[in-house]
Amino acid sequence: MNRAFSRKKDKTWMHTPEALSKHFIPYNAKFLGSTEVEQPKGTEVVRDAVRKLKFARHIKKSEGQKIPKVELQISIYGVKILEPKTKEVQHNCQLHRISFCADDKTDKRIFTFICKDSESNKHLCYVFDSEKCVSMPDVLGWSVLFYKPGIVLFLELVYLEMN
């Protein structure tokens, strides 16, 4: 299944509601970086950020540097970006500060989200490269729904009806 939640009636969501409401969904990815953006949302804003960070990645590769691998933990509380071996938190983006998420329409391995930094109040676009990114925007979108009070029980009932 390509999507975390399919609109077809015969397919089910790949994660249980409990996975997001009580735990997190982990993803491994390469972290291309983050860059400041002027707007809190928009595909053109994301496209420019991806282009900028891909160019920076190309320069780093030519200098012999590797793209760092990270573990993303998506939950109803937000997105944590961790160093995969030590589990040290590099970034912690609270869900209420995330204003936009999307995959790249031209490169399906690229996943992005925009988050307002708590210290500087600037909007930062985080960009990742992963083979499993096709489901990340859906999981993050469902996290937003779960975050709203009262929605968890409703979605648990929907999930039970689908199975």
Short mmCIF file of C-alpha atoms in Angstrom, two decimals:
data_model
loop_
_atom_site.label_atom_id
_atom_site.label_comp_id
_atom_site.label_asym_id
_atom_site.label_seq_id
_atom_site.Cartn_x
_atom_site.Cartn_y
_atom_site.Cartn_z
CA MET A 1 0.00 0.00 0.00
CA ASN A 2 1.46 3.34 -1.05
CA ARG A 3 -0.49 5.66 1.20
CA ALA A 4 -0.88 5.63 4.98
CA PHE A 5 -4.62 6.00 4.54
CA SER A 6 -6.29 4.91 1.35
CA ARG A 7 -9.54 6.42 0.16
CA LYS A 8 -10.64 3.08 -1.28
CA LYS A 9 -13.14 1.23 0.89
CA ASP A 10 -11.38 -2.13 0.72
CA LYS A 11 -8.08 -0.89 2.15
CA THR A 12 -7.25 0.15 5.70
CA TRP A 13 -4.95 2.63 7.31
CA MET A 14 -1.53 1.07 7.93
CA HIS A 15 -1.21 2.38 11.53
CA THR A 16 -3.67 1.85 14.36
CA PRO A 17 -5.06 4.92 16.13
CA GLU A 18 -3.30 3.73 19.29
CA ALA A 19 0.07 3.94 17.54
CA LEU A 20 -0.28 7.71 17.21
CA SER A 21 -2.25 8.44 20.37
CA LYS A 22 -0.02 6.48 22.75
CA HIS A 23 3.29 6.14 20.93
CA PHE A 24 4.94 7.38 17.75
CA ILE A 25 5.55 6.23 14.19
CA PRO A 26 9.30 5.96 13.46
CA TYR A 27 10.87 6.63 10.05
CA ASN A 28 14.49 6.50 8.96
CA ALA A 29 15.55 9.19 6.52
CA LYS A 30 18.43 11.30 5.33
CA PHE A 31 18.24 14.86 6.65
CA LEU A 32 18.95 17.34 3.88
CA GLY A 33 18.63 20.15 6.39
CA SER A 34 16.38 23.03 7.30
CA THR A 35 16.17 26.50 5.86
CA GLU A 36 14.26 29.63 6.75
CA VAL A 37 11.21 30.35 4.59
CA GLU A 38 9.11 33.51 4.34
CA GLN A 39 5.67 31.89 4.39
CA PRO A 40 4.17 29.27 6.78
CA LYS A 41 2.77 27.16 3.93
CA GLY A 42 2.62 26.60 0.21
CA THR A 43 3.97 24.24 -2.41
CA GLU A 44 6.05 26.97 -4.06
CA VAL A 45 7.64 27.84 -0.70
CA VAL A 46 8.51 24.17 -0.16
CA ARG A 47 9.75 23.77 -3.75
CA ASP A 48 12.20 26.67 -3.31
CA ALA A 49 13.46 25.26 0.01
CA VAL A 50 13.96 21.79 -1.51
CA ARG A 51 15.83 23.27 -4.48
CA LYS A 52 18.09 25.26 -2.13
CA LEU A 53 18.85 22.28 0.13
CA LYS A 54 19.39 19.88 -2.79
CA PHE A 55 21.96 22.32 -4.19
CA ALA A 56 23.68 22.47 -0.78
CA ARG A 57 23.61 18.64 -0.66
CA HIS A 58 25.25 18.48 -4.09
CA ILE A 59 28.06 20.76 -2.91
CA LYS A 60 28.56 18.72 0.29
CA LYS A 61 28.68 15.48 -1.74
CA SER A 62 31.31 16.94 -4.05
CA GLU A 63 33.38 17.80 -0.96
CA GLY A 64 33.10 14.20 0.24
CA GLN A 65 30.60 14.82 3.05
CA LYS A 66 27.77 12.35 3.63
CA ILE A 67 24.17 13.30 4.17
CA PRO A 68 23.32 12.60 7.83
CA LYS A 69 20.82 9.85 8.61
CA VAL A 70 18.15 10.58 11.19
CA GLU A 71 15.19 8.91 12.82
CA LEU A 72 11.90 10.78 12.65
CA GLN A 73 9.37 10.08 15.38
CA ILE A 74 5.92 11.33 14.38
CA SER A 75 3.29 11.47 17.12
CA ILE A 76 0.31 13.53 18.24
CA TYR A 77 2.79 15.74 20.07
CA GLY A 78 4.91 16.58 17.03
CA VAL A 79 7.98 15.44 15.14
CA LYS A 80 11.26 14.58 16.82
CA ILE A 81 14.42 14.35 14.74
CA LEU A 82 16.93 12.05 16.41
CA GLU A 83 20.42 10.75 15.75
CA PRO A 84 19.57 7.10 14.95
CA LYS A 85 22.29 5.38 17.00
CA THR A 86 22.37 7.45 20.18
CA LYS A 87 18.70 8.58 19.99
CA GLU A 88 19.86 12.10 20.86
CA VAL A 89 17.14 14.61 19.95
CA GLN A 90 18.44 17.07 17.35
CA HIS A 91 15.15 18.92 16.77
CA ASN A 92 11.79 18.73 18.50
CA CYS A 93 8.99 20.31 16.47
CA GLN A 94 5.76 20.59 18.43
CA LEU A 95 2.67 19.74 16.43
CA HIS A 96 0.91 23.06 17.00
CA ARG A 97 3.92 24.83 15.44
CA ILE A 98 3.85 22.75 12.23
CA SER A 99 1.93 24.66 9.57
CA PHE A 100 2.48 22.62 6.40
CA CYS A 101 3.76 19.25 5.24
CA ALA A 102 4.11 17.72 1.79
CA ASP A 103 6.02 15.36 -0.38
CA ASP A 104 7.84 16.61 -3.48
CA LYS A 105 5.72 16.10 -6.60
CA THR A 106 8.80 15.63 -8.81
CA ASP A 107 10.84 13.47 -6.43
CA LYS A 108 8.68 11.15 -4.31
CA ARG A 109 11.60 10.40 -1.98
CA ILE A 110 11.50 13.96 -0.61
CA PHE A 111 9.31 14.86 2.39
CA THR A 112 9.06 18.34 3.93
CA PHE A 113 7.32 20.19 6.69
CA ILE A 114 7.32 23.81 7.83
CA CYS A 115 7.57 24.58 11.53
CA LYS A 116 7.69 27.89 13.40
CA ASP A 117 10.81 27.97 15.56
CA SER A 118 9.95 28.53 19.23
CA GLU A 119 12.99 30.72 19.92
CA SER A 120 13.35 32.87 16.81
CA ASN A 121 9.67 32.78 15.69
CA LYS A 122 10.91 32.19 12.13
CA HIS A 123 9.42 29.59 9.81
CA LEU A 124 11.82 26.75 9.00
CA CYS A 125 11.33 24.17 6.26
CA TYR A 126 12.75 20.74 7.17
CA VAL A 127 13.63 18.49 4.22
CA PHE A 128 14.17 14.72 4.27
CA ASP A 129 15.02 12.03 1.72
CA SER A 130 13.48 8.61 2.32
CA GLU A 131 12.09 5.72 0.32
CA LYS A 132 9.18 5.54 2.78
CA CYS A 133 8.27 9.21 2.57
CA VAL A 134 5.04 8.52 0.68
CA SER A 135 3.27 7.82 3.96
CA MET A 136 4.92 10.51 6.12
CA PRO A 137 2.64 13.42 5.09
CA ASP A 138 -0.39 11.23 5.78
CA VAL A 139 0.87 10.18 9.21
CA LEU A 140 1.66 13.79 10.10
CA GLY A 141 -1.78 14.83 8.84
CA TRP A 142 -3.46 12.16 10.96
CA SER A 143 -1.40 13.33 13.95
CA VAL A 144 -2.99 16.76 13.58
CA LEU A 145 -6.43 15.15 13.70
CA PHE A 146 -5.53 13.04 16.74
CA TYR A 147 -4.19 16.12 18.49
CA LYS A 148 -7.65 17.67 18.57
CA PRO A 149 -9.62 16.63 21.69
CA GLY A 150 -12.32 14.04 21.16
CA ILE A 151 -11.10 12.94 17.74
CA VAL A 152 -9.11 9.94 18.98
CA LEU A 153 -12.16 7.99 20.13
CA PHE A 154 -13.99 8.76 16.89
CA LEU A 155 -11.09 7.57 14.73
CA GLU A 156 -10.66 4.44 16.86
CA LEU A 157 -14.31 3.60 16.16
CA VAL A 158 -13.84 4.26 12.44
CA TYR A 159 -10.75 2.02 12.45
CA LEU A 160 -12.65 -0.79 14.18
CA GLU A 161 -15.49 -0.52 11.65
CA MET A 162 -13.03 -0.79 8.75
CA ASN A 163 -11.59 -4.08 10.05
#
